Amino acid sequence: MPLHFPDNRYPGVNAHLNSFLLQPDGGWESFHAHFMNNVCHELNSLLHGDYYVVPEKSLQRQHSENAYALGVSIRLIPERHYPGQAVTRIELLFPDVKVNGSQQQQYREQRIHTLQSGVVLIEIDLIHELPPILPAIPSYLDQEANASPYAIFVSNPRPTLSQGSVHVYQAGVLDHLPTVPIPLTGSDDILLNFDNVYHETFRASRLFSMLVDYEQLPVNVDRYSPADQQRIKALMDEIARSAE
């Protein structure tokens, strides 16, 4: 009998769910929409002053009618002059932008344009089965040193693109997703707990818990490192014992 729970039994990203979603027609688009809407809700509880947040078409799908493809933009609206100025952009990466081809090229162009316009770009990469979008980042797929399956990149093009910075926040297979400083304008920032966002996304849809059977190994479990496969199996044993 399948072993299901309504809540996420992983500390952070659920490897069972993540592996299933990354299959063709596995439902990544639906997860993407739920996750980005929860990013909006979390940000709305944190923003202050003249900042506000709005869901917008993803930079990854600028030429698509895909209704699931959301990005999140934080804007500054001084003196109520709507729509205000975009200051920060958040994207949850789709698998196909990490594969060489037209989708990757289009996204690279959009991300460069975003940074050139002075907007901070935050990219959430949970696609452990493909190389990182940024070439300087260690590849988990190739089992490079200091690589992790999940990462969040904060690219800040201020004061200029050439003088800006990139900060990388990584998470292992049994780690909580990090709490990340989100730059706004000047010295303003807020702390966004991506782990809260992920767990709320898991709870918000019955589908995600239905897709996870802790009695079965994740599909394509070999896409995780040997050490992480052992960690996943140990967690499954712990979950099974707790259900007895």
Backbone as JSON, one array per atom type, in Angstrom:
{
  "sequence": "MPLHFPDNRYPGVNAHLNSFLLQPDGGWESFHAHFMNNVCHELNSLLHGDYYVVPEKSLQRQHSENAYALGVSIRLIPERHYPGQAVTRIELLFPDVKVNGSQQQQYREQRIHTLQSGVVLIEIDLIHELPPILPAIPSYLDQEANASPYAIFVSNPRPTLSQGSVHVYQAGVLDHLPTVPIPLTGSDDILLNFDNVYHETFRASRLFSMLVDYEQLPVNVDRYSPADQQRIKALMDEIARSAE",
  "N": [[0.85, -1.2, 0.0], [0.6, 2.24, -0.86], [2.65, 4.76, 0.7], [1.71, 7.64, 1.91], [1.75, 11.13, 2.88], [0.19, 14.12, 4.04], [1.8, 16.32, 4.48], [5.11, 17.6, 3.78], [7.73, 15.37, 4.09], [10.42, 15.69, 3.85], [13.24, 17.7, 4.87], [13.63, 19.97, 3.27], [13.51, 20.51, -0.12], [11.51, 18.09, -1.67], [12.7, 15.13, -2.66], [11.45, 12.95, -3.87], [9.08, 14.05, -4.98], [10.22, 16.1, -6.57], [11.76, 14.69, -8.46], [9.75, 13.29, -9.81], [8.25, 15.41, -10.94], [10.05, 16.38, -12.82], [9.98, 14.67, -14.92], [8.97, 14.08, -18.38], [5.89, 15.65, -18.99], [5.41, 15.61, -16.28], [4.33, 17.5, -14.58], [5.6, 19.89, -13.9], [4.93, 22.52, -14.63], [2.54, 23.08, -13.26], [3.4, 22.92, -10.58], [5.24, 24.99, -10.65], [3.56, 27.27, -10.99], [2.05, 27.24, -8.58], [4.15, 27.54, -6.72], [5.29, 30.06, -7.37], [3.12, 31.76, -6.93], [2.95, 31.47, -4.16], [5.38, 32.61, -3.45], [4.74, 35.27, -4.02], [2.72, 35.72, -2.05], [4.25, 35.42, 0.3], [6.11, 37.5, 0.02], [4.41, 39.72, 0.05], [3.76, 39.87, 2.72], [6.05, 40.81, 3.79], [7.05, 43.12, 2.57], [7.46, 46.7, 2.66], [6.75, 50.23, 3.09], [6.79, 51.91, -0.01], [6.91, 49.74, -1.67], [5.74, 47.05, -3.73], [4.44, 43.86, -4.84], [4.1, 41.91, -7.78], [2.72, 39.35, -9.84], [4.04, 38.36, -12.97], [4.43, 37.7, -16.51], [6.72, 35.09, -17.07], [10.23, 35.56, -17.55], [11.25, 33.46, -18.91], [9.38, 32.62, -20.69], [8.6, 34.52, -22.59], [7.64, 34.57, -25.18], [5.46, 32.94, -25.28], [2.22, 31.44, -24.74], [1.79, 30.21, -22.38], [0.05, 29.83, -19.52], [0.9, 29.1, -17.04], [3.41, 30.04, -16.64], [4.96, 31.98, -14.64], [6.61, 34.89, -13.47], [7.96, 36.86, -10.78], [7.72, 40.17, -9.83], [9.18, 42.74, -7.97], [8.24, 45.96, -7.19], [8.79, 49.5, -6.98], [6.8, 52.13, -6.0], [6.74, 55.17, -5.89], [4.97, 57.99, -4.6], [2.59, 57.04, -5.54], [2.63, 56.59, -8.3], [1.66, 54.62, -10.49], [2.77, 52.12, -12.87], [5.08, 52.1, -11.39], [8.56, 51.43, -10.58], [10.46, 48.67, -11.59], [12.4, 46.73, -9.42], [13.43, 44.33, -8.48], [13.57, 40.98, -9.56], [12.15, 37.72, -9.6], [12.66, 34.38, -10.46], [11.64, 31.03, -10.96], [13.34, 28.4, -12.21], [12.63, 26.77, -15.32], [12.96, 23.43, -16.64], [13.74, 23.33, -19.41], [15.19, 25.65, -20.01], [17.7, 25.15, -19.19], [18.83, 23.52, -20.99], [20.77, 23.27, -23.91], [19.66, 25.18, -26.61], [16.88, 26.8, -28.32], [15.13, 27.81, -26.33], [16.83, 28.14, -24.12], [18.61, 30.04, -25.17], [16.89, 32.22, -25.66], [16.13, 32.79, -23.04], [18.59, 33.46, -21.87], [19.1, 35.85, -23.21], [16.97, 37.41, -22.26], [17.55, 37.49, -19.5], [20.0, 38.84, -19.46], [19.19, 41.29, -20.52], [17.48, 42.11, -18.45], [19.29, 42.42, -16.29], [20.96, 44.39, -17.35], [19.24, 46.51, -17.29], [19.32, 47.23, -14.69], [17.93, 45.8, -12.8], [17.66, 43.63, -10.06], [18.2, 40.14, -10.23], [16.83, 37.14, -9.25], [17.29, 33.75, -9.2], [15.86, 30.62, -8.9], [16.94, 27.43, -8.67], [16.0, 24.3, -8.95], [16.49, 22.15, -10.49], [17.98, 19.49, -10.5], [18.87, 17.57, -12.24], [20.13, 18.59, -14.45], [22.81, 20.6, -15.86], [24.07, 23.62, -14.21], [22.65, 26.91, -14.84], [24.38, 29.02, -14.8], [27.65, 29.19, -15.88], [29.92, 29.3, -14.21], [29.29, 28.05, -11.89], [29.63, 25.22, -9.76], [28.91, 21.94, -11.04], [26.38, 19.83, -10.1], [25.37, 17.64, -11.42], [27.6, 16.64, -12.75], [29.03, 15.85, -10.61], [30.85, 17.6, -9.41], [33.19, 19.15, -7.14], [31.97, 20.69, -4.16], [29.42, 21.08, -5.14], [25.85, 21.29, -5.13], [22.51, 19.88, -5.14], [20.44, 21.75, -5.29], [19.92, 25.26, -5.72], [20.06, 28.82, -5.19], [20.37, 31.77, -6.93], [21.53, 35.04, -6.64], [21.71, 37.74, -8.5], [23.1, 40.8, -8.62], [23.09, 43.77, -10.23], [24.18, 46.19, -9.45], [26.47, 48.74, -8.36], [26.86, 49.08, -11.1], [26.63, 46.97, -14.01], [29.09, 45.71, -14.52], [30.33, 46.04, -12.08], [28.79, 44.68, -10.34], [27.42, 41.91, -8.39], [27.3, 38.35, -7.73], [25.61, 36.17, -5.72], [25.54, 32.96, -4.3], [23.39, 30.58, -3.01], [23.23, 27.52, -1.61], [21.67, 24.24, -1.31], [21.57, 21.07, 0.16], [20.45, 17.64, -0.39], [19.04, 16.87, 1.87], [18.73, 19.23, 3.19], [17.31, 22.24, 4.58], [15.75, 24.68, 2.47], [17.36, 27.81, 1.81], [17.17, 30.92, 3.74], [17.05, 33.97, 2.19], [18.65, 37.1, 1.59], [16.88, 39.63, 0.02], [17.61, 41.98, -2.27], [16.5, 45.37, -2.51], [16.06, 48.63, -3.1], [18.8, 50.95, -2.86], [20.06, 50.58, 0.36], [18.08, 48.97, 1.2], [16.6, 45.87, 2.03], [14.98, 42.63, 2.25], [14.3, 39.6, 4.09], [13.77, 36.55, 2.68], [12.26, 33.55, 3.27], [12.77, 30.77, 1.68], [12.32, 28.14, 2.23], [9.96, 28.06, 3.75], [8.22, 28.87, 1.73], [8.41, 26.69, -0.04], [7.43, 24.5, 1.51], [4.83, 25.36, 2.04], [3.83, 25.38, -0.54], [3.86, 22.64, -1.11], [1.94, 21.76, 0.74], [-0.3, 23.09, -0.16], [-1.47, 21.94, -2.39], [-3.22, 19.02, -2.94], [-2.46, 17.25, -4.84], [0.36, 17.08, -4.96], [1.21, 15.71, -2.64], [-0.08, 13.32, -3.18], [1.41, 12.34, -5.27], [3.67, 11.36, -4.14], [5.19, 8.55, -2.96], [6.49, 7.09, -0.31], [7.39, 4.54, -0.01], [8.53, 3.75, -2.3], [11.46, 4.2, -4.27], [12.59, 7.44, -5.46], [11.77, 8.3, -8.86], [14.25, 7.93, -11.38], [16.33, 7.93, -9.5], [19.02, 7.61, -9.65], [20.0, 9.92, -10.67], [20.71, 11.46, -8.62], [23.57, 12.01, -6.5], [25.73, 9.27, -5.45], [26.14, 9.39, -2.63], [23.99, 11.02, -1.86], [21.88, 9.41, -2.67], [22.02, 7.41, -0.73], [21.4, 8.93, 1.51], [18.75, 9.6, 0.94], [17.55, 7.05, 0.97], [17.96, 6.38, 3.66], [16.34, 8.29, 4.9], [13.85, 7.45, 3.92], [13.64, 4.98, 5.25], [13.45, 5.91, 7.87], [11.03, 7.31, 7.73], [9.28, 5.2, 7.17], [9.49, 3.72, 9.56], [8.35, 5.53, 11.33], [5.73, 5.4, 10.58], [4.77, 3.02, 11.44]],
  "CA": [[0.0, 0.0, 0.0], [1.45, 3.44, -0.92], [2.84, 5.49, 1.95], [1.54, 9.06, 1.61], [1.5, 12.05, 3.98], [-0.24, 15.41, 3.5], [2.87, 17.3, 4.59], [6.39, 17.22, 3.2], [8.56, 14.7, 5.08], [11.82, 16.11, 3.68], [13.5, 19.0, 5.49], [13.48, 21.01, 2.26], [12.96, 20.0, -1.38], [11.12, 16.68, -1.61], [13.35, 14.48, -3.8], [10.46, 12.11, -4.55], [8.24, 14.91, -5.81], [11.02, 16.81, -7.55], [12.12, 13.77, -9.54], [8.55, 13.02, -10.6], [7.88, 16.6, -11.7], [11.0, 16.63, -13.89], [9.72, 13.78, -16.04], [8.08, 14.67, -19.39], [4.5, 15.7, -18.54], [5.37, 15.3, -14.85], [3.59, 18.51, -13.84], [6.43, 21.0, -13.42], [4.24, 23.79, -14.86], [1.6, 23.3, -12.17], [4.2, 23.22, -9.39], [5.81, 26.33, -10.88], [2.53, 28.29, -10.73], [1.77, 27.25, -7.14], [5.32, 28.05, -6.0], [5.46, 31.5, -7.59], [2.05, 32.44, -6.21], [3.31, 31.5, -2.75], [6.42, 33.64, -3.34], [4.01, 36.54, -3.94], [2.08, 35.84, -0.74], [5.27, 35.62, 1.32], [6.67, 38.83, -0.15], [3.43, 40.72, 0.47], [3.79, 39.98, 4.18], [7.36, 41.33, 4.19], [7.37, 44.41, 1.96], [7.1, 47.87, 3.44], [6.87, 51.49, 2.36], [6.16, 52.03, -1.33], [7.17, 48.54, -2.48], [4.67, 46.07, -3.87], [4.84, 42.71, -5.64], [3.1, 41.56, -8.79], [3.1, 38.26, -10.74], [4.12, 38.76, -14.37], [4.88, 36.61, -17.39], [8.1, 34.7, -16.81], [11.26, 35.86, -18.55], [11.55, 32.22, -19.62], [8.29, 32.32, -21.61], [8.15, 35.79, -23.12], [7.0, 34.39, -26.48], [4.59, 31.78, -25.11], [0.92, 31.68, -24.12], [1.7, 29.32, -21.23], [-0.5, 30.58, -18.39], [1.57, 28.68, -15.82], [4.77, 30.58, -16.6], [4.94, 33.22, -13.89], [7.73, 35.46, -12.74], [7.51, 37.78, -9.74], [8.44, 41.44, -9.88], [9.01, 43.69, -6.87], [8.27, 47.3, -7.76], [8.75, 50.67, -6.11], [5.79, 53.01, -6.58], [6.74, 56.42, -5.12], [3.9, 58.96, -4.85], [1.47, 56.32, -6.17], [2.71, 56.66, -9.77], [1.6, 53.23, -10.96], [3.11, 50.89, -12.15], [6.31, 52.22, -10.63], [9.85, 50.98, -11.12], [10.87, 47.31, -11.22], [13.69, 46.75, -8.73], [13.9, 42.97, -8.26], [12.82, 39.97, -10.32], [12.37, 36.36, -9.11], [12.3, 33.33, -11.42], [11.87, 29.61, -10.7], [13.76, 27.94, -13.53], [12.06, 25.63, -16.02], [14.03, 22.54, -17.11], [14.24, 23.5, -20.78], [16.14, 26.76, -20.16], [19.01, 24.64, -18.83], [19.27, 22.65, -22.08], [21.15, 24.04, -25.08], [18.61, 25.25, -27.6], [16.27, 28.12, -28.49], [14.58, 28.3, -25.06], [17.94, 28.63, -23.31], [19.13, 31.26, -25.78], [15.94, 33.3, -25.41], [16.18, 33.17, -21.64], [19.85, 34.16, -21.63], [18.92, 37.21, -23.7], [16.08, 38.12, -21.35], [18.2, 37.73, -18.21], [20.99, 39.89, -19.67], [18.44, 42.55, -20.65], [17.0, 42.46, -17.11], [20.42, 42.92, -15.5], [21.42, 45.64, -17.95], [18.3, 47.56, -16.9], [19.55, 47.54, -13.29], [17.03, 45.04, -11.94], [18.22, 42.44, -9.41], [17.57, 38.91, -10.71], [16.97, 36.0, -8.35], [16.93, 32.53, -9.92], [15.74, 29.45, -8.04], [17.26, 26.28, -9.52], [15.75, 22.99, -8.32], [16.61, 21.17, -11.57], [19.24, 18.82, -10.17], [19.23, 16.61, -13.29], [20.75, 19.3, -15.56], [23.9, 21.5, -15.41], [23.61, 24.95, -13.79], [22.49, 27.9, -15.89], [25.57, 29.88, -14.76], [28.77, 28.28, -16.12], [30.94, 29.33, -13.16], [28.78, 27.34, -10.72], [29.93, 23.78, -9.82], [27.81, 21.13, -11.55], [26.01, 18.65, -9.31], [25.2, 16.54, -12.37], [28.92, 16.09, -13.04], [29.62, 15.52, -9.31], [31.98, 18.47, -9.11], [33.36, 19.5, -5.74], [31.18, 21.8, -3.61], [28.15, 21.23, -5.85], [24.64, 20.85, -4.44], [21.43, 19.67, -6.11], [19.53, 22.89, -5.37], [20.64, 26.52, -5.5], [19.4, 30.1, -5.48], [21.37, 32.74, -7.38], [21.13, 36.44, -6.54], [22.57, 38.56, -9.37], [22.83, 42.2, -8.34], [23.88, 44.54, -11.2], [24.41, 47.55, -8.94], [26.04, 50.0, -8.98], [26.83, 48.87, -12.55], [26.66, 45.55, -14.33], [30.46, 45.2, -14.38], [30.72, 46.11, -10.67], [27.78, 43.98, -9.55], [27.82, 40.7, -7.69], [26.44, 37.17, -7.77], [25.69, 35.36, -4.51], [24.97, 31.63, -4.51], [22.92, 29.93, -1.79], [23.02, 26.13, -2.0], [21.0, 23.36, -0.36], [21.74, 19.65, -0.1], [19.24, 16.86, -0.58], [18.31, 16.84, 3.13], [18.84, 20.55, 3.81], [16.27, 23.25, 4.37], [16.08, 25.75, 1.53], [17.88, 28.92, 2.62], [16.57, 32.24, 3.83], [17.92, 34.75, 1.31], [18.42, 38.54, 1.53], [16.36, 40.1, -1.28], [17.91, 43.41, -2.41], [15.47, 46.25, -3.07], [16.81, 49.79, -3.59], [19.73, 51.46, -1.86], [20.44, 49.55, 1.33], [16.88, 48.21, 1.58], [16.42, 44.48, 1.65], [14.12, 41.83, 3.11], [14.74, 38.21, 4.15], [12.72, 35.66, 2.19], [12.49, 32.16, 3.66], [12.3, 29.93, 0.58], [11.87, 26.87, 2.78], [8.54, 28.25, 4.04], [7.49, 28.9, 0.45], [8.35, 25.34, -0.59], [6.54, 23.65, 2.31], [3.46, 25.82, 1.82], [3.46, 24.9, -1.88], [3.57, 21.21, -0.99], [0.68, 21.59, 1.47], [-1.42, 23.77, -0.8], [-2.07, 21.1, -3.43], [-3.3, 17.6, -2.59], [-1.8, 16.48, -5.9], [1.79, 16.85, -4.71], [1.35, 14.62, -1.67], [-0.54, 12.09, -3.83], [2.44, 11.87, -6.19], [4.83, 10.89, -3.37], [5.06, 7.27, -2.26], [7.77, 6.92, 0.38], [7.81, 3.14, -0.06], [9.23, 3.57, -3.57], [12.53, 5.16, -4.53], [12.25, 8.43, -6.48], [12.12, 7.96, -10.24], [15.57, 8.45, -11.75], [17.09, 8.22, -8.28], [20.44, 7.61, -9.99], [20.41, 11.29, -11.01], [21.33, 12.0, -7.41], [24.89, 11.44, -6.24], [25.66, 8.06, -4.62], [25.97, 9.74, -1.22], [22.62, 11.51, -1.66], [20.98, 8.25, -2.76], [22.03, 6.78, 0.58], [20.66, 9.81, 2.43], [17.33, 9.44, 0.62], [17.12, 5.73, 1.46], [17.92, 6.45, 5.12], [15.13, 9.04, 5.25], [12.7, 6.57, 3.65], [13.57, 4.02, 6.35], [12.98, 6.64, 9.03], [9.6, 7.58, 7.52], [8.57, 3.92, 7.31], [9.42, 3.38, 10.98], [7.42, 6.44, 12.0], [4.37, 5.05, 10.18], [4.4, 1.72, 12.0]],
  "C": [[0.88, 1.24, 0.0], [1.5, 4.16, 0.42], [2.84, 6.98, 1.63], [1.36, 9.84, 2.91], [1.08, 13.39, 3.39], [0.83, 16.49, 3.55], [4.17, 16.73, 4.02], [7.28, 16.6, 4.27], [10.05, 14.92, 4.85], [12.02, 17.43, 4.41], [13.28, 20.17, 4.53], [12.8, 20.45, 1.02], [12.68, 18.51, -1.25], [11.68, 15.98, -2.85], [12.4, 13.57, -4.56], [9.61, 12.94, -5.5], [9.04, 15.57, -6.91], [11.37, 15.93, -8.74], [10.92, 13.46, -10.43], [8.2, 14.2, -11.49], [8.79, 16.83, -12.9], [10.86, 15.65, -15.05], [8.92, 14.53, -17.11], [6.63, 14.55, -18.94], [4.36, 15.34, -17.06], [4.64, 16.33, -14.01], [4.41, 19.68, -13.33], [5.7, 22.35, -13.56], [3.27, 24.1, -13.72], [2.34, 23.64, -10.88], [4.76, 24.64, -9.48], [4.8, 27.41, -10.52], [2.21, 28.38, -9.25], [2.92, 27.9, -6.37], [5.42, 29.56, -6.16], [4.33, 32.3, -6.95], [2.35, 32.52, -4.72], [4.47, 32.46, -2.48], [5.76, 35.02, -3.2], [3.4, 36.74, -2.56], [3.1, 36.13, 0.35], [5.85, 37.03, 1.24], [5.7, 39.91, 0.33], [3.41, 40.91, 1.98], [5.08, 40.64, 4.68], [7.63, 42.75, 3.69], [6.81, 45.56, 2.78], [7.19, 49.1, 2.56], [6.13, 51.46, 1.04], [6.46, 50.85, -2.24], [5.9, 47.68, -2.58], [5.15, 44.97, -4.81], [3.72, 42.36, -6.6], [3.6, 40.34, -9.59], [3.06, 38.75, -12.19], [4.54, 37.56, -15.2], [6.36, 36.35, -17.16], [9.03, 35.17, -17.93], [11.57, 34.64, -19.41], [10.51, 31.91, -20.69], [7.73, 33.6, -22.21], [7.37, 35.64, -24.43], [6.05, 33.2, -26.45], [3.27, 32.22, -24.48], [0.74, 30.83, -22.87], [1.28, 30.11, -19.99], [0.19, 30.23, -17.08], [2.91, 29.4, -15.62], [4.78, 31.96, -15.95], [6.34, 33.61, -13.42], [7.14, 36.38, -11.68], [8.37, 39.03, -9.79], [8.13, 42.26, -8.64], [9.21, 45.08, -7.45], [8.22, 48.36, -6.66], [7.82, 51.68, -6.76], [5.72, 54.31, -5.76], [5.61, 57.33, -5.56], [2.76, 58.35, -5.67], [1.44, 56.44, -7.69], [2.81, 55.24, -10.33], [2.06, 53.16, -12.42], [4.41, 50.98, -11.36], [7.5, 51.61, -11.34], [10.14, 49.56, -10.65], [12.25, 47.37, -10.59], [14.29, 45.35, -8.59], [12.98, 42.0, -8.99], [13.17, 38.59, -9.78], [11.84, 35.36, -10.13], [12.59, 31.96, -10.84], [12.15, 28.97, -12.05], [12.95, 26.75, -14.02], [13.2, 24.73, -16.51], [14.6, 22.92, -18.47], [15.16, 24.7, -20.96], [17.54, 26.35, -19.75], [19.57, 23.68, -19.88], [19.62, 23.52, -23.27], [20.05, 24.01, -26.12], [17.99, 26.64, -27.59], [15.72, 28.67, -27.18], [15.69, 28.85, -24.17], [18.47, 29.94, -23.86], [18.21, 32.45, -25.51], [16.01, 33.76, -23.96], [17.47, 33.91, -21.32], [19.75, 35.62, -22.09], [18.06, 38.03, -22.75], [16.77, 38.43, -20.01], [19.27, 38.83, -18.34], [20.31, 41.26, -19.77], [17.96, 43.03, -19.28], [18.13, 43.06, -16.28], [20.94, 44.24, -16.05], [20.5, 46.8, -17.57], [18.41, 47.91, -15.42], [18.67, 46.8, -12.31], [17.77, 43.82, -11.37], [17.46, 41.2, -9.9], [17.89, 37.77, -9.75], [16.43, 34.76, -9.06], [16.98, 31.33, -8.98], [15.9, 28.22, -8.93], [17.1, 24.99, -8.71], [15.92, 21.85, -9.3], [17.93, 20.43, -11.41], [19.73, 17.9, -11.28], [19.95, 17.26, -14.47], [21.84, 20.25, -15.02], [23.35, 22.87, -15.03], [23.55, 25.93, -14.95], [23.7, 28.84, -15.96], [26.81, 29.0, -14.86], [29.81, 28.25, -15.01], [30.53, 28.55, -11.92], [29.14, 25.86, -10.83], [28.7, 22.97, -10.2], [27.58, 19.91, -10.68], [25.89, 17.44, -10.22], [26.52, 15.85, -12.65], [29.71, 15.77, -11.77], [30.89, 16.32, -9.04], [32.01, 18.81, -7.63], [32.51, 20.71, -5.37], [29.87, 22.05, -4.34], [27.01, 20.67, -5.01], [23.51, 20.71, -5.45], [20.54, 20.89, -6.31], [20.29, 24.17, -5.04], [19.74, 27.71, -5.82], [20.5, 31.1, -5.78], [20.79, 34.15, -7.26], [22.14, 37.27, -7.33], [22.18, 40.02, -9.19], [23.7, 43.06, -9.26], [24.2, 45.95, -10.74], [25.77, 47.62, -8.22], [26.04, 49.96, -10.51], [26.93, 47.37, -12.8], [28.06, 44.96, -14.12], [30.92, 45.2, -12.92], [29.77, 45.34, -9.76], [28.32, 42.68, -8.97], [26.83, 39.57, -7.94], [26.67, 36.39, -6.48], [24.94, 34.06, -4.74], [24.64, 31.03, -3.14], [22.52, 28.5, -2.16], [22.3, 25.35, -0.9], [21.23, 21.92, -0.79], [20.4, 18.92, -0.12], [18.42, 16.75, 0.7], [18.46, 18.15, 3.9], [17.54, 21.34, 3.64], [16.71, 24.19, 3.24], [16.46, 27.0, 2.34], [16.92, 30.1, 2.72], [17.54, 33.21, 3.17], [17.61, 36.24, 1.44], [18.0, 38.95, 0.12], [16.65, 41.58, -1.4], [16.74, 44.17, -3.02], [16.2, 47.46, -3.68], [17.68, 50.33, -2.47], [20.19, 50.35, -0.94], [19.24, 48.73, 1.79], [17.0, 46.76, 1.16], [15.43, 43.82, 2.6], [14.65, 40.4, 3.08], [13.57, 37.32, 3.75], [13.1, 34.22, 2.51], [11.91, 31.25, 2.58], [11.85, 28.55, 1.07], [10.39, 26.95, 3.14], [7.71, 28.21, 2.77], [7.33, 27.48, -0.1], [7.36, 24.47, 0.18], [5.08, 24.07, 2.14], [2.96, 25.38, 0.45], [3.09, 23.43, -1.83], [2.22, 20.99, -0.32], [-0.52, 22.09, 0.68], [-2.13, 22.92, -1.85], [-2.06, 19.64, -2.98], [-2.55, 16.75, -3.6], [-0.37, 16.13, -5.52], [2.0, 15.73, -3.69], [0.9, 13.29, -2.27], [0.52, 11.5, -4.75], [3.63, 11.23, -5.48], [4.48, 9.61, -2.63], [6.42, 6.96, -1.63], [8.22, 5.47, 0.47], [8.59, 2.83, -1.33], [10.34, 4.6, -3.69], [12.05, 6.22, -5.53], [12.58, 7.91, -7.88], [13.46, 8.61, -10.57], [16.41, 8.8, -10.52], [18.58, 8.26, -8.56], [20.91, 8.98, -10.46], [20.91, 12.05, -9.79], [22.69, 11.34, -7.21], [24.75, 10.18, -5.4], [25.45, 8.37, -3.14], [24.55, 10.23, -0.94], [21.6, 10.39, -1.82], [20.9, 7.53, -1.41], [21.27, 7.62, 1.6], [19.15, 9.68, 2.2], [16.8, 8.12, 1.16], [17.02, 5.73, 2.99], [16.68, 7.21, 5.59], [13.89, 8.19, 5.02], [12.54, 5.54, 4.77], [13.01, 4.68, 7.61], [11.47, 6.93, 8.93], [8.78, 6.32, 7.7], [8.42, 3.53, 8.77], [8.41, 4.25, 11.72], [5.98, 6.12, 11.69], [3.89, 3.75, 10.79], [3.48, 1.87, 13.22]]
}
